Short mmCIF file of C-alpha atoms in Angstrom, two decimals:
data_model
loop_
_atom_site.label_atom_id
_atom_site.label_comp_id
_atom_site.label_asym_id
_atom_site.label_seq_id
_atom_site.Cartn_x
_atom_site.Cartn_y
_atom_site.Cartn_z
CA UNK A 1 -40.53 102.56 226.44
CA UNK A 2 -40.03 105.39 229.14
CA UNK A 3 -42.82 106.91 230.92
CA UNK A 4 -43.09 109.93 228.49
CA UNK A 5 -43.65 107.67 225.67
CA UNK A 6 -46.11 105.61 227.45
CA UNK A 7 -48.36 108.63 228.36
CA UNK A 8 -48.11 109.80 224.66
CA UNK A 9 -49.11 106.82 223.36
CA UNK A 10 -52.04 106.56 225.92
CA UNK A 11 -52.97 110.11 224.80
CA UNK A 12 -52.97 109.26 220.98
CA UNK A 13 -55.03 105.92 221.73
CA UNK A 14 -57.51 107.75 223.99
CA UNK A 15 -58.16 110.24 221.15
CA UNK A 16 -58.53 107.30 218.49
CA UNK A 17 -61.08 105.90 221.04
CA UNK A 18 -62.97 109.37 221.39
CA UNK A 19 -63.08 109.64 217.48
CA UNK A 20 -64.22 106.13 216.87
CA UNK A 21 -67.20 106.35 219.27
CA UNK A 22 -68.01 109.67 217.98
CA UNK A 23 -68.10 108.66 214.39
CA UNK A 24 -70.22 105.55 215.32
CA UNK A 25 -72.80 107.91 217.25
CA UNK A 26 -72.82 110.51 214.60
CA UNK A 27 -73.73 108.27 212.16
CA UNK A 28 -76.38 106.21 214.18
CA UNK A 29 -78.04 109.16 216.04
CA UNK A 30 -76.89 112.31 214.10
CA UNK A 31 -74.89 115.06 215.02
CA UNK A 32 -77.40 117.18 217.14
CA UNK A 33 -78.58 114.08 218.91
CA UNK A 34 -75.17 113.09 220.05
CA UNK A 35 -73.66 114.73 223.34
CA UNK A 36 -70.31 114.69 224.80
CA UNK A 37 -71.83 112.71 227.49
CA UNK A 38 -72.89 110.11 225.12
CA UNK A 39 -69.48 109.83 223.66
CA UNK A 40 -68.01 109.59 227.11
CA UNK A 41 -70.22 106.93 228.30
CA UNK A 42 -69.35 104.87 225.13
CA UNK A 43 -65.80 104.81 225.89
CA UNK A 44 -66.30 104.57 229.75
CA UNK A 45 -64.58 107.90 230.52
CA UNK A 46 -65.92 110.99 231.94
CA UNK A 47 -66.87 113.99 229.80
CA UNK A 48 -64.13 116.11 231.60
CA UNK A 49 -61.77 113.82 229.86
CA UNK A 50 -62.74 114.41 226.59
CA UNK A 51 -62.79 118.20 227.06
CA UNK A 52 -58.94 117.71 227.62
CA UNK A 53 -58.69 116.73 224.08
CA UNK A 54 -61.63 118.58 222.46
CA UNK A 55 -63.49 121.92 223.42
CA UNK A 56 -66.68 120.76 221.89
CA UNK A 57 -68.38 118.38 219.28
CA UNK A 58 -67.43 120.70 216.45
CA UNK A 59 -63.81 120.09 216.86
CA UNK A 60 -64.37 116.24 217.27
CA UNK A 61 -66.37 116.16 214.01
CA UNK A 62 -63.81 118.34 212.39
CA UNK A 63 -61.14 115.95 213.42
CA UNK A 64 -63.09 113.07 211.92
CA UNK A 65 -63.48 115.35 208.81
CA UNK A 66 -59.68 115.62 208.55
CA UNK A 67 -59.12 111.77 208.93
CA UNK A 68 -61.60 110.95 206.42
CA UNK A 69 -60.10 113.20 203.61
CA UNK A 70 -56.67 111.53 204.76
CA UNK A 71 -58.30 108.25 204.18
CA UNK A 72 -59.50 108.98 200.78
CA UNK A 73 -56.01 110.50 199.75
CA UNK A 74 -54.64 106.90 200.75
CA UNK A 75 -56.85 105.51 198.17
CA UNK A 76 -55.92 107.95 195.72
CA UNK A 77 -52.23 107.23 196.25
CA UNK A 78 -52.42 103.56 195.18
CA UNK A 79 -53.18 104.75 191.46
CA UNK A 80 -50.78 104.49 188.65
CA UNK A 81 -49.71 107.81 187.85
CA UNK A 82 -47.70 106.98 184.95
CA UNK A 83 -50.55 106.10 182.65
CA UNK A 84 -52.46 108.54 180.66
CA UNK A 85 -54.20 111.61 182.32
CA UNK A 86 -57.64 110.21 181.06
CA UNK A 87 -56.89 106.66 182.49
CA UNK A 88 -55.77 108.34 185.72
CA UNK A 89 -59.15 110.14 185.68
CA UNK A 90 -61.22 106.97 185.24
CA UNK A 91 -58.83 105.40 188.26
CA UNK A 92 -59.67 108.40 190.48
CA UNK A 93 -63.22 107.63 189.91
CA UNK A 94 -63.14 103.89 190.87
CA UNK A 95 -60.80 104.80 193.98
CA UNK A 96 -63.61 107.37 194.98
CA UNK A 97 -66.28 104.53 194.77
CA UNK A 98 -64.15 101.96 196.43
CA UNK A 99 -63.42 104.41 199.30
CA UNK A 100 -67.30 105.15 199.75
CA UNK A 101 -68.11 101.65 199.83
CA UNK A 102 -65.35 100.31 202.06
CA UNK A 103 -66.05 103.33 204.56
CA UNK A 104 -69.55 104.30 204.28
CA UNK A 105 -69.78 105.90 207.68
CA UNK A 106 -66.63 108.09 206.84
CA UNK A 107 -67.94 109.00 203.48
CA UNK A 108 -71.31 110.05 204.70
CA UNK A 109 -69.77 112.13 207.50
CA UNK A 110 -67.36 114.17 205.16
CA UNK A 111 -69.53 114.35 202.09
CA UNK A 112 -73.38 114.50 203.62
CA UNK A 113 -72.92 116.01 206.93
CA UNK A 114 -73.14 119.69 207.13
CA UNK A 115 -71.33 120.22 210.48
CA UNK A 116 -67.77 119.67 209.41
CA UNK A 117 -68.01 122.42 206.62
CA UNK A 118 -70.10 124.62 209.03
CA UNK A 119 -67.09 124.42 211.57
CA UNK A 120 -64.77 125.46 209.02
CA UNK A 121 -66.64 128.52 207.97
CA UNK A 122 -67.44 129.54 211.35
CA UNK A 123 -63.93 129.35 212.77
CA UNK A 124 -62.45 130.42 209.58
CA UNK A 125 -60.29 127.41 209.26
CA UNK A 126 -58.29 126.19 206.15
CA UNK A 127 -60.02 123.13 204.45
CA UNK A 128 -56.50 121.61 203.39
CA UNK A 129 -57.52 118.18 203.18
CA UNK A 130 -60.59 118.92 201.08
CA UNK A 131 -58.48 121.26 198.78
CA UNK A 132 -55.99 118.63 198.30
CA UNK A 133 -58.34 116.22 196.94
CA UNK A 134 -60.15 118.58 194.57
CA UNK A 135 -56.55 119.88 193.39
CA UNK A 136 -55.87 116.27 192.33
CA UNK A 137 -58.95 116.17 190.38
CA UNK A 138 -58.68 119.55 188.83
CA UNK A 139 -54.96 118.95 187.85
CA UNK A 140 -56.22 115.63 186.32
CA UNK A 141 -58.64 117.26 184.21
CA UNK A 142 -56.24 120.00 183.13
CA UNK A 143 -54.00 117.21 181.96
CA UNK A 144 -56.81 115.51 180.21
CA UNK A 145 -57.41 118.78 178.18
CA UNK A 146 -53.53 118.44 176.85
CA UNK A 147 -54.73 114.98 175.45
CA UNK A 148 -57.53 116.54 173.62
CA UNK A 149 -60.39 116.00 176.31
CA UNK A 150 -62.78 118.67 177.52
CA UNK A 151 -61.04 121.40 175.36
CA UNK A 152 -64.08 123.67 175.25
CA UNK A 153 -64.90 123.05 178.89
CA UNK A 154 -63.74 125.38 181.70
CA UNK A 155 -61.53 123.19 184.10
CA UNK A 156 -63.04 124.17 187.50
CA UNK A 157 -66.61 123.51 186.38
CA UNK A 158 -65.80 120.10 184.63
CA UNK A 159 -64.06 119.12 187.89
CA UNK A 160 -67.16 119.88 189.79
CA UNK A 161 -69.41 118.19 187.21
CA UNK A 162 -67.21 114.86 187.53
CA UNK A 163 -67.15 115.03 191.39
CA UNK A 164 -71.03 115.64 191.52
CA UNK A 165 -71.80 112.74 189.15
CA UNK A 166 -69.49 110.53 191.50
CA UNK A 167 -71.02 111.66 194.53
CA UNK A 168 -74.29 111.01 193.12
CA UNK A 169 -73.79 107.32 192.36
CA UNK A 170 -71.69 106.77 195.53
CA UNK A 171 -74.60 108.30 197.61
CA UNK A 172 -77.10 106.45 195.99
CA UNK A 173 -75.19 103.30 196.57
CA UNK A 174 -74.60 103.83 200.23
CA UNK A 175 -78.09 105.16 200.95
CA UNK A 176 -79.55 101.98 199.50
CA UNK A 177 -81.68 103.81 196.72
CA UNK A 178 -79.66 102.16 194.08
CA UNK A 179 -80.43 98.55 195.31
CA UNK A 180 -84.15 99.75 194.76
CA UNK A 181 -83.24 101.04 191.26
CA UNK A 182 -81.75 97.81 190.35
CA UNK A 183 -84.84 95.96 190.93
CA UNK A 184 -86.80 98.53 189.22
CA UNK A 185 -84.57 98.10 186.28
CA UNK A 186 -85.26 94.49 186.30
CA UNK A 187 -89.04 94.96 186.31
CA UNK A 188 -89.27 97.38 183.55
CA UNK A 189 -86.51 96.47 181.13
CA UNK A 190 -84.67 93.38 180.13
CA UNK A 191 -81.80 94.15 182.43
CA UNK A 192 -80.98 91.73 185.17
CA UNK A 193 -78.44 93.30 187.38
CA UNK A 194 -77.51 93.15 191.07
CA UNK A 195 -76.68 96.55 192.69
CA UNK A 196 -72.83 96.40 192.05
CA UNK A 197 -73.62 95.53 188.41
CA UNK A 198 -75.91 98.40 187.93
CA UNK A 199 -73.21 100.66 189.74
CA UNK A 200 -70.61 99.44 187.11
CA UNK A 201 -73.00 99.83 184.27
CA UNK A 202 -73.84 103.51 185.28
CA UNK A 203 -70.05 104.30 185.74
CA UNK A 204 -69.03 102.86 182.53
CA UNK A 205 -72.00 104.85 180.83
CA UNK A 206 -70.49 107.99 182.52
CA UNK A 207 -67.15 107.49 181.15
CA UNK A 208 -68.34 106.84 177.79
CA UNK A 209 -70.05 110.22 177.91
CA UNK A 210 -66.65 111.81 179.24
CA UNK A 211 -64.97 110.00 176.30
CA UNK A 212 -67.13 111.77 173.55
CA UNK A 213 -65.94 115.16 174.90
CA UNK A 214 -62.78 114.77 172.93
CA UNK A 215 -62.08 117.12 170.22
#
């Protein structure tokens, strides 16, 4: 490996270290409470080094946002796209949940923090990563309509409704609220469920509701 290649690898490794440290600090302390200096101290470099790659925290959080959506799309890419559209819709939901539970810090950053989207708005940037993920859901809903589902539903609104429901389930799980609900359900009903069983139960109930929207 030549000198140029070593320098480029070092540059990329350092950028990864910056993003990893920033993600951890943003998750633990929040965006506002995290400074460039704190990120620099975590990776044992000077703040000036970070400014060589990112002009401010907003650029860092935007880079994390992009990486997060790319990771989500990797989960979606494992789906069998040869199956029926409705089966693919269910698979998208399960892949979305798997992503949220395997990478809760990333999920929180891209879907619960306002700063990444604020940066997109303030800088008038394109939101290719998020648009790509939503387009996959939208196209699947459109294909479900060809199979007889959601005939009387407008596709964009239906897509947002499905996304909102899945986001609600995942957020309740990653925030710990669903664990409390599992205990509450055990106290007031005959249902004896751990948190993952309750999640699957709620997901299956949501799928049954969608199944009823077939003409």
